[in-house]
PDB file of C-alpha atoms in Angstrom:
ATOM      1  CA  UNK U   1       0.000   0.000   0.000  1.00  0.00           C
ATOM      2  CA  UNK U   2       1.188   3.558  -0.413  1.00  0.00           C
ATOM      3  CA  UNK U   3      -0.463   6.465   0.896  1.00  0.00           C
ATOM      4  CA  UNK U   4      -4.001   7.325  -0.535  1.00  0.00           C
ATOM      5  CA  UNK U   5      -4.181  10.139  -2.718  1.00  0.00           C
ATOM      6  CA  UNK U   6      -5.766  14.113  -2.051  1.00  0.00           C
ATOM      7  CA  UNK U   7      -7.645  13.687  -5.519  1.00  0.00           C
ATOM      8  CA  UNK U   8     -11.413  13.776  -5.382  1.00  0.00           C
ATOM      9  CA  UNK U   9     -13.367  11.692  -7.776  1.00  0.00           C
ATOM     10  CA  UNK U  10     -16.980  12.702  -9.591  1.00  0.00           C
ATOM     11  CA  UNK U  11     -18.215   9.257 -11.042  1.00  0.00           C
ATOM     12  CA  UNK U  12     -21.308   9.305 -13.024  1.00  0.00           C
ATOM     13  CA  UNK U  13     -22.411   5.845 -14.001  1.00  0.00           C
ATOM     14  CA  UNK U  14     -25.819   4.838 -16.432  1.00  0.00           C
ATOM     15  CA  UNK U  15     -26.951   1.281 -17.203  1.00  0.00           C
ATOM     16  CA  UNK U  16     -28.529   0.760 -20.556  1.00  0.00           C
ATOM     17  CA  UNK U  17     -30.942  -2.105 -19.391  1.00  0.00           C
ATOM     18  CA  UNK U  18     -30.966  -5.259 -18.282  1.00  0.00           C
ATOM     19  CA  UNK U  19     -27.918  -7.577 -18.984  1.00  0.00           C
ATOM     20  CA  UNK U  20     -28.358 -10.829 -18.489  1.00  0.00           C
ATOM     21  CA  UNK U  21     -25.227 -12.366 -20.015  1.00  0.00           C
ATOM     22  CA  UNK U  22     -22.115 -12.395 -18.321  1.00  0.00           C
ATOM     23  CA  UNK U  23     -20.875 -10.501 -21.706  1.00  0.00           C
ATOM     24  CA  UNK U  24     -22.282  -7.253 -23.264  1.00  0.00           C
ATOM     25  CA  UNK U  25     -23.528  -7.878 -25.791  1.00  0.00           C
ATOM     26  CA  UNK U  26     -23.747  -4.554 -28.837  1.00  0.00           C
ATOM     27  CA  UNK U  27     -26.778  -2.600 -28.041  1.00  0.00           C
ATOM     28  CA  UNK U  28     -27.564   0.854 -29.508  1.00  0.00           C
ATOM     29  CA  UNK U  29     -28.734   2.281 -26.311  1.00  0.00           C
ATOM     30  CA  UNK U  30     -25.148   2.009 -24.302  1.00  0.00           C
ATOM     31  CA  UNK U  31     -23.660   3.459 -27.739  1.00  0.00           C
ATOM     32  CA  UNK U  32     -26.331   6.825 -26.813  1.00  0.00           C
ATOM     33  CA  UNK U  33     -25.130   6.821 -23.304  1.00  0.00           C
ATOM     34  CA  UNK U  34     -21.387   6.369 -24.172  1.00  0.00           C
ATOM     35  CA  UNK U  35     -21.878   9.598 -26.463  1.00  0.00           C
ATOM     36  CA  UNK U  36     -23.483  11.613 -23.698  1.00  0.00           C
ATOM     37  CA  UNK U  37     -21.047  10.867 -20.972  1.00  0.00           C
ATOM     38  CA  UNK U  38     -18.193  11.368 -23.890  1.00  0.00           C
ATOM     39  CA  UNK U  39     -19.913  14.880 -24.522  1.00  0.00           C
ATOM     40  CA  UNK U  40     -20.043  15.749 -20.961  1.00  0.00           C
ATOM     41  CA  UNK U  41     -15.893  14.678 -20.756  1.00  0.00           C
ATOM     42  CA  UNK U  42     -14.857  17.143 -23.541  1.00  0.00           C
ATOM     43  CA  UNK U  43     -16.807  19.971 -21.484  1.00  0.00           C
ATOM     44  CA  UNK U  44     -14.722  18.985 -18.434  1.00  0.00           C
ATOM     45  CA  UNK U  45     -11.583  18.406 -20.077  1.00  0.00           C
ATOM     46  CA  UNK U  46     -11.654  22.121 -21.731  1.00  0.00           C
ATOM     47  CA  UNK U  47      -9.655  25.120 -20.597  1.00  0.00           C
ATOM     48  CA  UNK U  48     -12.191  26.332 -18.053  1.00  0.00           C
ATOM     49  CA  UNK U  49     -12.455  22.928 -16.913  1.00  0.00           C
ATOM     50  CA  UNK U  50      -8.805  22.459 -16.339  1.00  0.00           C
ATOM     51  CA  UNK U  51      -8.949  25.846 -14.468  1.00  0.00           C
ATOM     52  CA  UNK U  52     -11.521  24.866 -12.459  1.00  0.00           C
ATOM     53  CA  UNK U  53      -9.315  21.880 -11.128  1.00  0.00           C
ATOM     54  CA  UNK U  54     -10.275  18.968 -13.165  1.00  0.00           C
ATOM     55  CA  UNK U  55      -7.222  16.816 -13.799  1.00  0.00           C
ATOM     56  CA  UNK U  56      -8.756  14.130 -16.491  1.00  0.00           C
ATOM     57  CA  UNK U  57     -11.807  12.765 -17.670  1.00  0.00           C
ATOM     58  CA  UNK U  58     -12.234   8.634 -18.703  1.00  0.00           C
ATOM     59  CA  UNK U  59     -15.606   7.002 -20.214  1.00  0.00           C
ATOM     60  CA  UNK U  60     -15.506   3.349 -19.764  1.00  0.00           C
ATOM     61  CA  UNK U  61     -17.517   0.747 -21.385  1.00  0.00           C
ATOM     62  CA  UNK U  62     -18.818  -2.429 -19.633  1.00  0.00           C
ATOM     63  CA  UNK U  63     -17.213  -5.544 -21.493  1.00  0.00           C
ATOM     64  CA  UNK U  64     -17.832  -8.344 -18.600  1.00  0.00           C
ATOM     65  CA  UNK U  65     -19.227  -9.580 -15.627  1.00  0.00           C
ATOM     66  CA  UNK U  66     -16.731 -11.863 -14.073  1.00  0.00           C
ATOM     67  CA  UNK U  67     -17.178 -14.234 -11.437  1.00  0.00           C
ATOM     68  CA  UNK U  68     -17.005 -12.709  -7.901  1.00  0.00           C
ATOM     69  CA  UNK U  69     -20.702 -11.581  -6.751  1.00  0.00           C
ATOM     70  CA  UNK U  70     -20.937 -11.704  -3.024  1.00  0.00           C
ATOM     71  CA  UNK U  71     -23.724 -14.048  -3.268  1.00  0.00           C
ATOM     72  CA  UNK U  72     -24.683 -13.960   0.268  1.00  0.00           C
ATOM     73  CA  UNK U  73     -25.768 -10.535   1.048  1.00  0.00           C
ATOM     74  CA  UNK U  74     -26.731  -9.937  -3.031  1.00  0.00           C
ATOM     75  CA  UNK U  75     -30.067  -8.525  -1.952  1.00  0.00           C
ATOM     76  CA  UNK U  76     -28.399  -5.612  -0.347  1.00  0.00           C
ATOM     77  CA  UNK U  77     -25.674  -4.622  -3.431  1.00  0.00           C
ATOM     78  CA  UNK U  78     -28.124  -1.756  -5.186  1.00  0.00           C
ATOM     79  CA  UNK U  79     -30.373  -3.123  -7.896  1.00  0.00           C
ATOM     80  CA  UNK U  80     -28.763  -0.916 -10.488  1.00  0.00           C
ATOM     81  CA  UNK U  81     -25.531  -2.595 -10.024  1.00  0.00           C
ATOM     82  CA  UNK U  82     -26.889  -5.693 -11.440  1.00  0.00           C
ATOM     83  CA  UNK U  83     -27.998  -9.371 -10.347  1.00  0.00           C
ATOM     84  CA  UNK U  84     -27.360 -12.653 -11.704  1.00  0.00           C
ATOM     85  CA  UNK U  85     -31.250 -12.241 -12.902  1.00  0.00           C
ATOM     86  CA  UNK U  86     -30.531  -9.803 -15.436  1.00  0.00           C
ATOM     87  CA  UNK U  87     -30.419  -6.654 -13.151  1.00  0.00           C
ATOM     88  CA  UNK U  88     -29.567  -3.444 -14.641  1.00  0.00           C
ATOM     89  CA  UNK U  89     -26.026  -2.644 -14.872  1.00  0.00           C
ATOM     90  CA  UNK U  90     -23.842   0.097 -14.779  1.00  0.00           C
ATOM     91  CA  UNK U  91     -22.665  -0.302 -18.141  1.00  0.00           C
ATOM     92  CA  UNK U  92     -21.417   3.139 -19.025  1.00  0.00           C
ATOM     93  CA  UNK U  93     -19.274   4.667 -16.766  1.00  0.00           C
ATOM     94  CA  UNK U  94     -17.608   8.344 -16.780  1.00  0.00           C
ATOM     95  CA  UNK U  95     -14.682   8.781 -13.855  1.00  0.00           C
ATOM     96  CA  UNK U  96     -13.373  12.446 -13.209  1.00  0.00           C
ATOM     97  CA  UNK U  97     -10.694  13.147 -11.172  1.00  0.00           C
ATOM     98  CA  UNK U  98     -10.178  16.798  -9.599  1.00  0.00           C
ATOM     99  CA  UNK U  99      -7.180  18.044  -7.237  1.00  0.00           C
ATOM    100  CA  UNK U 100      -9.303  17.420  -4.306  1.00  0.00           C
ATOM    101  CA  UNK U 101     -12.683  16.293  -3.082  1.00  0.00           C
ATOM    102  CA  UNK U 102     -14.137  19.891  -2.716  1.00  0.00           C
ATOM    103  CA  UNK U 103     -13.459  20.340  -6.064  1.00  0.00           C
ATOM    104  CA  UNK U 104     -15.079  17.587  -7.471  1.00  0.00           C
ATOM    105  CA  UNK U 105     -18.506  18.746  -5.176  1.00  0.00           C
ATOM    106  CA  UNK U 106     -18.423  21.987  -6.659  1.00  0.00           C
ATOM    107  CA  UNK U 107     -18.336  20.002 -10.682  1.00  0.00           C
ATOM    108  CA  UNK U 108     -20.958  17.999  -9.307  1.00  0.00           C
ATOM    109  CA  UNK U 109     -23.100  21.058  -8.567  1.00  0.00           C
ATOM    110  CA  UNK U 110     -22.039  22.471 -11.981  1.00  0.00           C
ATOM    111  CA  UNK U 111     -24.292  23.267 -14.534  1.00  0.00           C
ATOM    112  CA  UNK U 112     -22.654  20.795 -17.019  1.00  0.00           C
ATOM    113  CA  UNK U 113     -23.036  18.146 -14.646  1.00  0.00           C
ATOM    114  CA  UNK U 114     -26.739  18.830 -14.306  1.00  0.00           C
ATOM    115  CA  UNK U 115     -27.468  19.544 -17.874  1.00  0.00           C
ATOM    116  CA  UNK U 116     -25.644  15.654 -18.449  1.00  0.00           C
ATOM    117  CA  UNK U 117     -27.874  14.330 -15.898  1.00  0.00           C
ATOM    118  CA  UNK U 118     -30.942  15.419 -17.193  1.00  0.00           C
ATOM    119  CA  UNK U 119     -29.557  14.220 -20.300  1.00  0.00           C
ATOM    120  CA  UNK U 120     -28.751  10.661 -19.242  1.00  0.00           C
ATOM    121  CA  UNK U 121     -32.339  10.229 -17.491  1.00  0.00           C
ATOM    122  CA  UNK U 122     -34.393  12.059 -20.590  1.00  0.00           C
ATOM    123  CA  UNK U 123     -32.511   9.232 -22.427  1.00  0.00           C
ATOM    124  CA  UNK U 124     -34.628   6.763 -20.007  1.00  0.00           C
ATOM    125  CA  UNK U 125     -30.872   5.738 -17.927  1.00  0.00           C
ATOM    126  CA  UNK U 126     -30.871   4.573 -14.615  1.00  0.00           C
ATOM    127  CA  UNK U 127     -28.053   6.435 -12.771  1.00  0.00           C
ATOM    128  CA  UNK U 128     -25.602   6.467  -9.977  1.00  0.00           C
ATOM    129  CA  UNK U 129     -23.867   9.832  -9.147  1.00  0.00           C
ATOM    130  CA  UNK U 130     -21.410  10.460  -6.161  1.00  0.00           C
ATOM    131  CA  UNK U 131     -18.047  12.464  -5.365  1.00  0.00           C
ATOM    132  CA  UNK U 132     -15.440  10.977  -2.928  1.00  0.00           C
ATOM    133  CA  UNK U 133     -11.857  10.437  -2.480  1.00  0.00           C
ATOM    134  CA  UNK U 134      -9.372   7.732  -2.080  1.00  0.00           C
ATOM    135  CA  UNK U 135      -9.039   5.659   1.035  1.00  0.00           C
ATOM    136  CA  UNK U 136      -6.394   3.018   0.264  1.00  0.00           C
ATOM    137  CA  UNK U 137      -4.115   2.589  -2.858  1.00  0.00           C
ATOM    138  CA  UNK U 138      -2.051  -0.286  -4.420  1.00  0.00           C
ATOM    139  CA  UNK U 139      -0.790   2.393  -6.850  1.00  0.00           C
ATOM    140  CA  UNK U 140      -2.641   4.388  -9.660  1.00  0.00           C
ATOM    141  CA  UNK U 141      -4.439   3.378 -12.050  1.00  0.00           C
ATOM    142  CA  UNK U 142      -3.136   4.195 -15.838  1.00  0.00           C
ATOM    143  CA  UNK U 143      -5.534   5.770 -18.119  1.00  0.00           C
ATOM    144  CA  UNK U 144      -3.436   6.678 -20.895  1.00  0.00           C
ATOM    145  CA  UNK U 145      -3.363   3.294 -22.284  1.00  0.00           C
ATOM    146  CA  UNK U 146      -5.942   0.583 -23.343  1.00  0.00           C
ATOM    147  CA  UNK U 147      -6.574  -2.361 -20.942  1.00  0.00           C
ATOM    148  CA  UNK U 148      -8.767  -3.986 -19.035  1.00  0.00           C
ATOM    149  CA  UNK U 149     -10.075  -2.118 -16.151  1.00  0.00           C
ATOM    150  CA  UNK U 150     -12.263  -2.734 -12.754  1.00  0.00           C
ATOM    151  CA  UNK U 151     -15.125  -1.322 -10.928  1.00  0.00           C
ATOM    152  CA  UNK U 152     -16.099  -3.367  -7.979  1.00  0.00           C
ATOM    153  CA  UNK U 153     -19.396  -2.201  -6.650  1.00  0.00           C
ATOM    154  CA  UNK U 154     -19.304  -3.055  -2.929  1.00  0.00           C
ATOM    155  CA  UNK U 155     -22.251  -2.994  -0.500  1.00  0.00           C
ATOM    156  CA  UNK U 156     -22.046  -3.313   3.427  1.00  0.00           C
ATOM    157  CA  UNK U 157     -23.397  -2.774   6.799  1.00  0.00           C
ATOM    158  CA  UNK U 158     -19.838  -1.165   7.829  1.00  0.00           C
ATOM    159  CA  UNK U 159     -17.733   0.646   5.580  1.00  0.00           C
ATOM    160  CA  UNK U 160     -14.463  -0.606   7.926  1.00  0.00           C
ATOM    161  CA  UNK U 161     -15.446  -3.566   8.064  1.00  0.00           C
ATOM    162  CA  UNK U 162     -15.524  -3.341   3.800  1.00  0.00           C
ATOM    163  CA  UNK U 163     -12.274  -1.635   4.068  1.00  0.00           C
ATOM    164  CA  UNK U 164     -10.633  -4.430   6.016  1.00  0.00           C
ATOM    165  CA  UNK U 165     -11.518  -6.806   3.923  1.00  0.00           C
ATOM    166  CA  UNK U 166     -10.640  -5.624   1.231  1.00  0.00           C
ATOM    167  CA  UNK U 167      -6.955  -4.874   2.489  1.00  0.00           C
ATOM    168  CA  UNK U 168      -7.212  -8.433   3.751  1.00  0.00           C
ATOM    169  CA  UNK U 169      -7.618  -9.890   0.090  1.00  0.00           C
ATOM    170  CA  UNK U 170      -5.943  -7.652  -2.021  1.00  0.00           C
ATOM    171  CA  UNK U 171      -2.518  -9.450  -1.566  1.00  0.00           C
ATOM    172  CA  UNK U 172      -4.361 -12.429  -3.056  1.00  0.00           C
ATOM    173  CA  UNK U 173      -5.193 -10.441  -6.616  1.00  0.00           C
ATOM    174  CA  UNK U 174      -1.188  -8.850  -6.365  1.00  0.00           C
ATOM    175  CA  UNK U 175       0.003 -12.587  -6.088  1.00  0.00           C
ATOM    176  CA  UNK U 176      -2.298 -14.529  -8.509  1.00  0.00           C
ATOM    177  CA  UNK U 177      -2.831 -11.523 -11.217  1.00  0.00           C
ATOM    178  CA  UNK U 178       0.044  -9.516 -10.888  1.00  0.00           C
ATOM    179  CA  UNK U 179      -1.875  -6.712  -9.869  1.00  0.00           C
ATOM    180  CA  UNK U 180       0.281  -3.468  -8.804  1.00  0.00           C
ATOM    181  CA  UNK U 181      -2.721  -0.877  -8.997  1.00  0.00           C
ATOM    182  CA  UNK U 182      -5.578   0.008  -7.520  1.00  0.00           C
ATOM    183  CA  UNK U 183      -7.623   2.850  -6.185  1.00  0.00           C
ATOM    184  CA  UNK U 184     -10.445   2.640  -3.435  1.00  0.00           C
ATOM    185  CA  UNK U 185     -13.088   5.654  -3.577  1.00  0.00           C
ATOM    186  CA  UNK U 186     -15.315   6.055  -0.830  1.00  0.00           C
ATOM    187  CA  UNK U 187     -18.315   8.110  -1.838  1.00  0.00           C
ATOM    188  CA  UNK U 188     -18.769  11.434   0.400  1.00  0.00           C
ATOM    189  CA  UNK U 189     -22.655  10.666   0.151  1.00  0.00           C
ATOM    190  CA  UNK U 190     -25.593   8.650  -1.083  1.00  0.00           C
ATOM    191  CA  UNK U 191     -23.957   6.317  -4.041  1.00  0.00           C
ATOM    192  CA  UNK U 192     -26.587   3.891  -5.073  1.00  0.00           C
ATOM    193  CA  UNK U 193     -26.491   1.530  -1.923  1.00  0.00           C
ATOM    194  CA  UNK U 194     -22.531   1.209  -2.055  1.00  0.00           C
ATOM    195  CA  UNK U 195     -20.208   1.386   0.341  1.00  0.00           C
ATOM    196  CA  UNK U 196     -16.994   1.398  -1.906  1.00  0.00           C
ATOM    197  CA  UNK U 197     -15.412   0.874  -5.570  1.00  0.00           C
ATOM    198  CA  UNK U 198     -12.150  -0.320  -6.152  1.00  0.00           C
ATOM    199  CA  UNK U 199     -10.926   0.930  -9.405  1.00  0.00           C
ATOM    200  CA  UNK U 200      -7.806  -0.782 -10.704  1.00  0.00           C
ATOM    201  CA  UNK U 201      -6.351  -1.886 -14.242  1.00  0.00           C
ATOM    202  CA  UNK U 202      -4.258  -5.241 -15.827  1.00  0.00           C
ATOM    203  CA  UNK U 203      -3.225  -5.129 -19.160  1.00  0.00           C
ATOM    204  CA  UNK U 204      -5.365  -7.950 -20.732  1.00  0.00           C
ATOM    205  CA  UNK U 205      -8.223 -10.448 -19.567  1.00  0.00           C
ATOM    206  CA  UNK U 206      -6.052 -13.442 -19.695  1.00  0.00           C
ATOM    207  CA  UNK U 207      -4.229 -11.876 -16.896  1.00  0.00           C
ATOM    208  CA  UNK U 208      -7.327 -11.786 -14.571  1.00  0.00           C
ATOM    209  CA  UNK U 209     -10.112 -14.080 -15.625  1.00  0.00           C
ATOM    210  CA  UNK U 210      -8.305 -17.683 -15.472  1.00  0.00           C
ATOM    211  CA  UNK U 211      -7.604 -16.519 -10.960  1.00  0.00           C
ATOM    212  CA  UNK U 212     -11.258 -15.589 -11.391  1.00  0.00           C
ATOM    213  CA  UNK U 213     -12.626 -18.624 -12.828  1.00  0.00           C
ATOM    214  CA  UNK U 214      -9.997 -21.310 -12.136  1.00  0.00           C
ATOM    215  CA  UNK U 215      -8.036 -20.927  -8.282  1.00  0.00           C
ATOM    216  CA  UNK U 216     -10.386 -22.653  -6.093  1.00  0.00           C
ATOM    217  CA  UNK U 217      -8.693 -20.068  -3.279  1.00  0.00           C
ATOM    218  CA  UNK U 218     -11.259 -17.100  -4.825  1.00  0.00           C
ATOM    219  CA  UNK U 219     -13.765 -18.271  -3.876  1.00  0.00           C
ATOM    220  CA  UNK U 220     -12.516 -19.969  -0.519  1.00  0.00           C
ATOM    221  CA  UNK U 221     -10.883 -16.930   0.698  1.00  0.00           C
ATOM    222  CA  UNK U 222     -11.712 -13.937  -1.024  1.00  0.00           C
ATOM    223  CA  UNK U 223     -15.712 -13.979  -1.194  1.00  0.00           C
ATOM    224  CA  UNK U 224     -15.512 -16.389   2.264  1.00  0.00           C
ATOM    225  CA  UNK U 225     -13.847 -13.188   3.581  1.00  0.00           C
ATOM    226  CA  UNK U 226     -16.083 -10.734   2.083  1.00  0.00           C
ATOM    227  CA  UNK U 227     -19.299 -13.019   3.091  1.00  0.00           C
ATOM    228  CA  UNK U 228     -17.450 -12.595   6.672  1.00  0.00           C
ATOM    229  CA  UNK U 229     -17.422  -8.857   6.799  1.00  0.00           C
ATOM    230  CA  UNK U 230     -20.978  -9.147   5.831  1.00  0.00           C
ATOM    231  CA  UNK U 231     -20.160  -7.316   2.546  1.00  0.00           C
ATOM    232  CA  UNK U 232     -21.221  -7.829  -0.963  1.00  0.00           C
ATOM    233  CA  UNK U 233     -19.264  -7.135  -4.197  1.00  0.00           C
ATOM    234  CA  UNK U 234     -20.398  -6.907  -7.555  1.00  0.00           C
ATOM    235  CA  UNK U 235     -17.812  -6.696 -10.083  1.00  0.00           C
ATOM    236  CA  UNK U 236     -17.830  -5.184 -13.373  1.00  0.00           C
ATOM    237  CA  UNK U 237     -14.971  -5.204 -16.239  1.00  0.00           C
ATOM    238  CA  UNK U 238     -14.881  -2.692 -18.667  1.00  0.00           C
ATOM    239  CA  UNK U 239     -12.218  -1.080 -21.316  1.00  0.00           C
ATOM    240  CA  UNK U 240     -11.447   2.523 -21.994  1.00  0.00           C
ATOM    241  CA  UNK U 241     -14.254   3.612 -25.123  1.00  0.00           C
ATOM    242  CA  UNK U 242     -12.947   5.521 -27.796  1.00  0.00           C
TER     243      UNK U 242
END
């Protein structure tokens, strides 16, 4: 671990509709979204927005649904996270990071922000908005190249008791899938039912998916710990779009 960063975070995330696949499938309707939250990135990415303390802007589209669902306490991860039934699913995904928190609050309260919100729900998108800021770190996360990058949606009765678990496991994903990266936000207010996300990156699926679906210690330890510390994740895999 090194020491969390002062960065605040504005994540905007829409779901397209049910997915009911593990894989997403090519739908015209996350291709609208995509465009919106792409739209409301250039605004924040201009000159004004760079003065205004925005540091960089990432839309990221929803490739996979690996295995890792905290099956136990599913009922409480927020329904627009997703469910094995076909729940809705963030699926679209826009991440800006700002030199600190109270930065980020003040783009959340901008009018850009609002005009893309009103945009994403006149476009019939369910949505999950929050600001917050990094509580643990593995190491940043790269956004300057392709890859194949995390959300992991996590919902609990104790937000320590989320954060100790997930220190307790992440030495498992550093040893099986070479993982050297990753970024915990805490949201500084209502986010959907979630507690946490852990953002991180790897450079291709092949590096992740086989621990995922193959090392009978994932599910023995990681979710057993999770399940322990009566918290539920719902993972998401998604690539940088466009």
């Amino acid at each position: 671990m090194i020491e969390p960063s002062g960065a605040g975070y504005l994540f905007i995330g829409a779901s397209s509709g049910p997915w009911p696949l593990p894989v997403a499938l090519p739908r015209a309707r996350r291709r609208a979204l995509l465009s919106l939250l792409h739209a409301g990135a250039e605004q924040l990415r201009s000159p004004a927005g760079r003065e205004a303390g925005v540091e960089r802007a990432d839309v990221f589209r929803a490739v996979l649904r690996p295995p890792g669902r905290g099956r136990p306490f599913a009922r409480r991860t927020a329904d627009r996270a997703g469910d094995a039934g076909g729940g809705d699913l963030l699926d679209a995904v826009l991440l800006v990071q700002t030199r600190d928190p109270s930065t980020a609050a003040a783009r959340l309260r901008s009018d850009a922000i609002g005009d893309l919100r009103r945009r994403l729900e006149a476009a019939g998108a369910a949505t999950v908005v929050f600001t917050g800021s990094n509580v643990r770190r593995i190491g940043d996360v790269e956004h300057d190249r392709r890859g194949i990058f995390l959300f992991n949606y996590f919902s609990a009765e104790d937000t320590e008791e989320n954060l100790h678990a997930w220190q307790y496991t992440a030495g498992w994903f550093q040893e099986q899938t070479g993982l050297d990266n990753s970024t915990v936000l805490q949201p500084a207010g209502p986010a959907g039912g979630y507690s946490l996300i852990n953002h991180c990156r790897w450079e291709h699926l092949r590096d992740v998916l086989p621990a995922l679906v193959l090392e009978p210690s994932f599910r023995r330890f990681v979710l057993r710990t999770f399940a322990d510390h009566r918290t539920a994740a719902n993972p998401v895999l998604y690539r940088l779009d466009g």
